[in-house]
């Protein structure tokens, strides 16, 4: 049984629990007309999760997979803004967790990935998908598939219960998605970077130094 198994009733009215689904983002987009800002979609078993640029998101048992419905969040920069909220909650309630935000959509501990974020637009809503390695076993996957993941339980001795974590993230996200970016929260701050961007003439590569979650050119 995964760590996401159905929490004990009564469930909060903003929580939509699914025993399994292809993707919480996909489900939220398909059911957006029945959802409200602040609603979480949470599943115990995600079978076809999606990452950035259509990549497959691997979610074995022990990965917390959920999507939060938000209003008035621009899609551009949405993953960074939501990532800052998740980062702030994790740091506040697990102060020994040395987690940082890695542009554009990852939370990392050192060089290892703790969580990924995928924001997608549906009408006036943005669906912020979160895949957090809570207490996962990745031994069945190759490094080529999943890189170097790490779970919360590998990092700290006291871990917040999954539903409590979603509750805290929801409360902070509804208060506002803007928080300060500092060198100690940006995994790429001060590092030499190259980024490929789309232009009218085609793809272009720019170089710079990481600062405030983006490369600073010049």
mmCIF file of C-alpha atoms in Angstrom:
data_model
loop_
_atom_site.group_PDB
_atom_site.id
_atom_site.type_symbol
_atom_site.label_atom_id
_atom_site.label_comp_id
_atom_site.label_asym_id
_atom_site.label_seq_id
_atom_site.Cartn_x
_atom_site.Cartn_y
_atom_site.Cartn_z
ATOM 1 C CA UNK A 1 0.000 0.000 0.000
ATOM 2 C CA UNK A 2 1.353 3.436 -0.903
ATOM 3 C CA UNK A 3 1.813 6.338 1.488
ATOM 4 C CA UNK A 4 -1.057 8.061 -0.305
ATOM 5 C CA UNK A 5 -3.682 5.530 0.802
ATOM 6 C CA UNK A 6 -7.046 7.137 1.464
ATOM 7 C CA UNK A 7 -7.006 9.343 4.558
ATOM 8 C CA UNK A 8 -9.556 8.694 7.261
ATOM 9 C CA UNK A 9 -12.945 10.398 6.852
ATOM 10 C CA UNK A 10 -14.282 12.950 7.066
ATOM 11 C CA UNK A 11 -12.242 14.290 4.175
ATOM 12 C CA UNK A 12 -11.913 18.054 3.687
ATOM 13 C CA UNK A 13 -14.407 19.361 1.109
ATOM 14 C CA UNK A 14 -11.522 20.606 -1.048
ATOM 15 C CA UNK A 15 -9.920 17.164 -1.349
ATOM 16 C CA UNK A 16 -10.801 14.944 -4.317
ATOM 17 C CA UNK A 17 -9.393 11.504 -3.566
ATOM 18 C CA UNK A 18 -8.852 9.011 -6.406
ATOM 19 C CA UNK A 19 -7.697 5.427 -5.730
ATOM 20 C CA UNK A 20 -5.943 5.543 -9.109
ATOM 21 C CA UNK A 21 -5.830 7.640 -12.266
ATOM 22 C CA UNK A 22 -3.615 8.252 -15.270
ATOM 23 C CA UNK A 23 -2.574 11.703 -14.071
ATOM 24 C CA UNK A 24 -3.965 14.071 -11.457
ATOM 25 C CA UNK A 25 -3.344 17.004 -13.811
ATOM 26 C CA UNK A 26 -5.208 15.240 -16.619
ATOM 27 C CA UNK A 27 -8.128 14.445 -14.294
ATOM 28 C CA UNK A 28 -8.259 18.012 -12.964
ATOM 29 C CA UNK A 29 -8.227 19.477 -16.473
ATOM 30 C CA UNK A 30 -11.017 17.131 -17.592
ATOM 31 C CA UNK A 31 -13.116 17.998 -14.521
ATOM 32 C CA UNK A 32 -12.202 21.676 -14.221
ATOM 33 C CA UNK A 33 -15.812 22.866 -14.429
ATOM 34 C CA UNK A 34 -16.604 21.011 -11.191
ATOM 35 C CA UNK A 35 -13.542 22.251 -9.297
ATOM 36 C CA UNK A 36 -12.810 25.415 -7.331
ATOM 37 C CA UNK A 37 -9.585 27.281 -6.545
ATOM 38 C CA UNK A 38 -7.965 25.532 -3.611
ATOM 39 C CA UNK A 39 -9.173 22.051 -4.566
ATOM 40 C CA UNK A 40 -6.587 19.267 -4.434
ATOM 41 C CA UNK A 41 -6.799 16.152 -6.613
ATOM 42 C CA UNK A 42 -4.823 13.354 -4.939
ATOM 43 C CA UNK A 43 -4.268 9.780 -6.018
ATOM 44 C CA UNK A 44 -2.630 6.704 -4.541
ATOM 45 C CA UNK A 45 -1.635 5.334 -7.942
ATOM 46 C CA UNK A 46 -0.727 7.516 -10.929
ATOM 47 C CA UNK A 47 -0.199 5.395 -14.022
ATOM 48 C CA UNK A 48 0.640 7.943 -16.731
ATOM 49 C CA UNK A 49 2.111 10.984 -15.038
ATOM 50 C CA UNK A 50 3.548 13.763 -17.188
ATOM 51 C CA UNK A 51 6.557 15.985 -16.689
ATOM 52 C CA UNK A 52 7.918 18.962 -18.590
ATOM 53 C CA UNK A 53 7.835 18.757 -22.408
ATOM 54 C CA UNK A 54 5.681 15.627 -22.353
ATOM 55 C CA UNK A 55 8.222 13.482 -20.524
ATOM 56 C CA UNK A 56 6.952 10.505 -18.552
ATOM 57 C CA UNK A 57 6.802 11.030 -14.789
ATOM 58 C CA UNK A 58 7.653 7.869 -12.850
ATOM 59 C CA UNK A 59 5.636 7.510 -9.655
ATOM 60 C CA UNK A 60 6.212 4.238 -7.792
ATOM 61 C CA UNK A 61 4.498 3.696 -4.424
ATOM 62 C CA UNK A 62 5.683 6.303 -1.965
ATOM 63 C CA UNK A 63 5.532 9.278 -4.337
ATOM 64 C CA UNK A 64 2.990 11.907 -3.317
ATOM 65 C CA UNK A 65 1.103 12.771 -6.517
ATOM 66 C CA UNK A 66 -1.457 15.576 -6.382
ATOM 67 C CA UNK A 67 -2.670 18.633 -8.310
ATOM 68 C CA UNK A 68 -3.853 21.938 -6.863
ATOM 69 C CA UNK A 69 -6.382 24.151 -8.658
ATOM 70 C CA UNK A 70 -5.378 27.817 -8.646
ATOM 71 C CA UNK A 71 -6.926 30.946 -10.141
ATOM 72 C CA UNK A 72 -5.187 33.926 -11.732
ATOM 73 C CA UNK A 73 -1.757 32.279 -11.871
ATOM 74 C CA UNK A 74 0.029 33.099 -15.143
ATOM 75 C CA UNK A 75 1.256 29.965 -16.860
ATOM 76 C CA UNK A 76 4.611 31.609 -17.604
ATOM 77 C CA UNK A 77 6.598 31.303 -14.395
ATOM 78 C CA UNK A 78 3.833 29.360 -12.688
ATOM 79 C CA UNK A 79 6.037 26.386 -11.868
ATOM 80 C CA UNK A 80 8.593 28.658 -10.214
ATOM 81 C CA UNK A 81 5.927 30.527 -8.236
ATOM 82 C CA UNK A 82 4.247 27.342 -7.021
ATOM 83 C CA UNK A 83 7.638 25.777 -6.364
ATOM 84 C CA UNK A 84 8.495 28.662 -4.061
ATOM 85 C CA UNK A 85 5.354 27.952 -2.054
ATOM 86 C CA UNK A 86 6.196 24.258 -1.696
ATOM 87 C CA UNK A 87 9.787 25.148 -0.827
ATOM 88 C CA UNK A 88 8.657 27.582 1.854
ATOM 89 C CA UNK A 89 6.328 25.054 3.484
ATOM 90 C CA UNK A 90 8.958 22.316 3.505
ATOM 91 C CA UNK A 91 11.593 24.623 4.983
ATOM 92 C CA UNK A 92 9.296 26.083 7.611
ATOM 93 C CA UNK A 93 8.020 22.764 8.924
ATOM 94 C CA UNK A 94 11.132 20.645 8.326
ATOM 95 C CA UNK A 95 13.938 23.145 9.009
ATOM 96 C CA UNK A 96 16.688 20.529 8.734
ATOM 97 C CA UNK A 97 15.719 19.797 5.124
ATOM 98 C CA UNK A 98 18.372 21.320 2.832
ATOM 99 C CA UNK A 99 16.047 21.732 -0.141
ATOM 100 C CA UNK A 100 16.351 24.306 -2.927
ATOM 101 C CA UNK A 101 14.402 25.262 -6.033
ATOM 102 C CA UNK A 102 16.042 24.432 -9.354
ATOM 103 C CA UNK A 103 14.733 26.380 -12.331
ATOM 104 C CA UNK A 104 12.404 25.777 -14.011
ATOM 105 C CA UNK A 105 10.399 23.200 -12.063
ATOM 106 C CA UNK A 106 12.346 20.999 -9.645
ATOM 107 C CA UNK A 107 13.018 20.852 -5.923
ATOM 108 C CA UNK A 108 16.401 19.342 -5.153
ATOM 109 C CA UNK A 109 18.531 18.276 -2.212
ATOM 110 C CA UNK A 110 22.111 18.622 -3.364
ATOM 111 C CA UNK A 111 22.101 17.233 -6.898
ATOM 112 C CA UNK A 112 19.212 14.846 -6.228
ATOM 113 C CA UNK A 113 15.595 15.492 -7.212
ATOM 114 C CA UNK A 114 13.046 15.621 -4.412
ATOM 115 C CA UNK A 115 10.028 16.891 -6.357
ATOM 116 C CA UNK A 116 8.820 18.046 -9.747
ATOM 117 C CA UNK A 117 6.106 20.534 -10.680
ATOM 118 C CA UNK A 118 3.979 20.810 -13.812
ATOM 119 C CA UNK A 119 1.597 23.745 -14.314
ATOM 120 C CA UNK A 120 -1.064 23.618 -17.035
ATOM 121 C CA UNK A 121 -3.850 26.027 -17.935
ATOM 122 C CA UNK A 122 -7.547 25.187 -18.199
ATOM 123 C CA UNK A 123 -9.837 28.160 -18.779
ATOM 124 C CA UNK A 124 -9.289 30.614 -15.940
ATOM 125 C CA UNK A 125 -7.604 27.999 -13.765
ATOM 126 C CA UNK A 126 -4.030 26.836 -13.534
ATOM 127 C CA UNK A 127 -3.532 23.231 -12.469
ATOM 128 C CA UNK A 128 -0.343 22.919 -10.411
ATOM 129 C CA UNK A 129 0.777 19.301 -10.375
ATOM 130 C CA UNK A 130 3.156 18.110 -7.660
ATOM 131 C CA UNK A 131 5.137 14.884 -7.623
ATOM 132 C CA UNK A 132 6.982 14.667 -4.299
ATOM 133 C CA UNK A 133 9.239 11.752 -3.393
ATOM 134 C CA UNK A 134 7.841 11.122 0.060
ATOM 135 C CA UNK A 135 8.996 7.582 0.885
ATOM 136 C CA UNK A 136 9.634 6.009 -2.502
ATOM 137 C CA UNK A 137 11.627 2.993 -3.648
ATOM 138 C CA UNK A 138 13.219 3.661 -7.050
ATOM 139 C CA UNK A 139 15.387 0.550 -7.245
ATOM 140 C CA UNK A 140 13.326 -0.882 -10.116
ATOM 141 C CA UNK A 141 14.208 2.087 -12.354
ATOM 142 C CA UNK A 142 17.421 2.957 -14.156
ATOM 143 C CA UNK A 143 19.253 6.245 -13.749
ATOM 144 C CA UNK A 144 18.482 6.980 -17.404
ATOM 145 C CA UNK A 145 14.773 6.844 -16.521
ATOM 146 C CA UNK A 146 14.699 8.833 -13.309
ATOM 147 C CA UNK A 147 18.079 10.492 -12.764
ATOM 148 C CA UNK A 148 19.038 10.719 -9.091
ATOM 149 C CA UNK A 149 15.904 10.992 -6.937
ATOM 150 C CA UNK A 150 15.793 11.317 -3.161
ATOM 151 C CA UNK A 151 12.885 10.945 -0.721
ATOM 152 C CA UNK A 152 11.886 13.046 2.283
ATOM 153 C CA UNK A 153 12.429 10.099 4.605
ATOM 154 C CA UNK A 154 16.062 9.920 3.488
ATOM 155 C CA UNK A 155 16.611 13.564 4.417
ATOM 156 C CA UNK A 156 14.950 14.166 7.778
ATOM 157 C CA UNK A 157 13.834 12.069 10.733
ATOM 158 C CA UNK A 158 10.510 13.864 11.235
ATOM 159 C CA UNK A 159 8.309 14.046 8.140
ATOM 160 C CA UNK A 160 4.930 15.777 7.961
ATOM 161 C CA UNK A 161 1.971 13.500 7.175
ATOM 162 C CA UNK A 162 0.925 13.730 3.500
ATOM 163 C CA UNK A 163 -2.513 15.268 4.119
ATOM 164 C CA UNK A 164 -1.047 17.789 6.560
ATOM 165 C CA UNK A 165 1.518 18.732 3.928
ATOM 166 C CA UNK A 166 -1.159 19.281 1.279
ATOM 167 C CA UNK A 167 -3.177 21.349 3.758
ATOM 168 C CA UNK A 168 -0.219 23.618 4.487
ATOM 169 C CA UNK A 169 0.682 24.052 0.810
ATOM 170 C CA UNK A 170 -2.932 24.870 -0.026
ATOM 171 C CA UNK A 171 -3.183 27.496 2.717
ATOM 172 C CA UNK A 172 0.020 29.215 1.627
ATOM 173 C CA UNK A 173 -0.847 29.091 -2.075
ATOM 174 C CA UNK A 174 -4.232 30.706 -1.462
ATOM 175 C CA UNK A 175 -2.553 33.527 0.486
ATOM 176 C CA UNK A 176 -0.282 34.350 -2.424
ATOM 177 C CA UNK A 177 2.386 32.819 -4.615
ATOM 178 C CA UNK A 178 5.098 35.453 -4.332
ATOM 179 C CA UNK A 179 8.074 34.981 -2.023
ATOM 180 C CA UNK A 180 11.642 36.201 -2.092
ATOM 181 C CA UNK A 181 14.295 34.311 -4.042
ATOM 182 C CA UNK A 182 17.626 34.241 -2.230
ATOM 183 C CA UNK A 183 20.960 32.523 -2.904
ATOM 184 C CA UNK A 184 20.219 29.883 -0.274
ATOM 185 C CA UNK A 185 16.941 28.910 -1.973
ATOM 186 C CA UNK A 186 18.112 28.894 -5.618
ATOM 187 C CA UNK A 187 20.017 25.734 -6.563
ATOM 188 C CA UNK A 188 21.563 27.421 -9.619
ATOM 189 C CA UNK A 189 22.512 30.757 -8.067
ATOM 190 C CA UNK A 190 25.988 31.812 -9.183
ATOM 191 C CA UNK A 191 26.484 28.877 -11.543
ATOM 192 C CA UNK A 192 27.426 29.268 -15.205
ATOM 193 C CA UNK A 193 24.414 28.288 -17.321
ATOM 194 C CA UNK A 194 23.405 27.912 -20.948
ATOM 195 C CA UNK A 195 19.737 27.933 -21.898
ATOM 196 C CA UNK A 196 18.077 27.207 -25.242
ATOM 197 C CA UNK A 197 15.230 29.573 -26.073
ATOM 198 C CA UNK A 198 12.830 29.921 -28.992
ATOM 199 C CA UNK A 199 13.097 33.027 -31.192
ATOM 200 C CA UNK A 200 11.468 34.146 -34.445
ATOM 201 C CA UNK A 201 14.600 32.982 -36.247
ATOM 202 C CA UNK A 202 14.578 29.604 -34.524
ATOM 203 C CA UNK A 203 16.256 28.168 -31.459
ATOM 204 C CA UNK A 204 18.981 30.211 -29.798
ATOM 205 C CA UNK A 205 21.351 29.442 -26.949
ATOM 206 C CA UNK A 206 22.159 32.080 -24.352
ATOM 207 C CA UNK A 207 24.702 31.918 -21.577
ATOM 208 C CA UNK A 208 24.893 33.594 -18.225
ATOM 209 C CA UNK A 209 25.081 33.153 -14.483
ATOM 210 C CA UNK A 210 22.216 31.787 -12.408
ATOM 211 C CA UNK A 211 20.509 34.503 -10.369
ATOM 212 C CA UNK A 212 16.952 34.684 -9.034
ATOM 213 C CA UNK A 213 16.008 31.410 -10.748
ATOM 214 C CA UNK A 214 16.946 32.639 -14.229
ATOM 215 C CA UNK A 215 20.239 33.097 -16.088
ATOM 216 C CA UNK A 216 21.491 36.672 -15.858
ATOM 217 C CA UNK A 217 23.167 37.545 -19.149
ATOM 218 C CA UNK A 218 26.052 39.972 -19.305
#
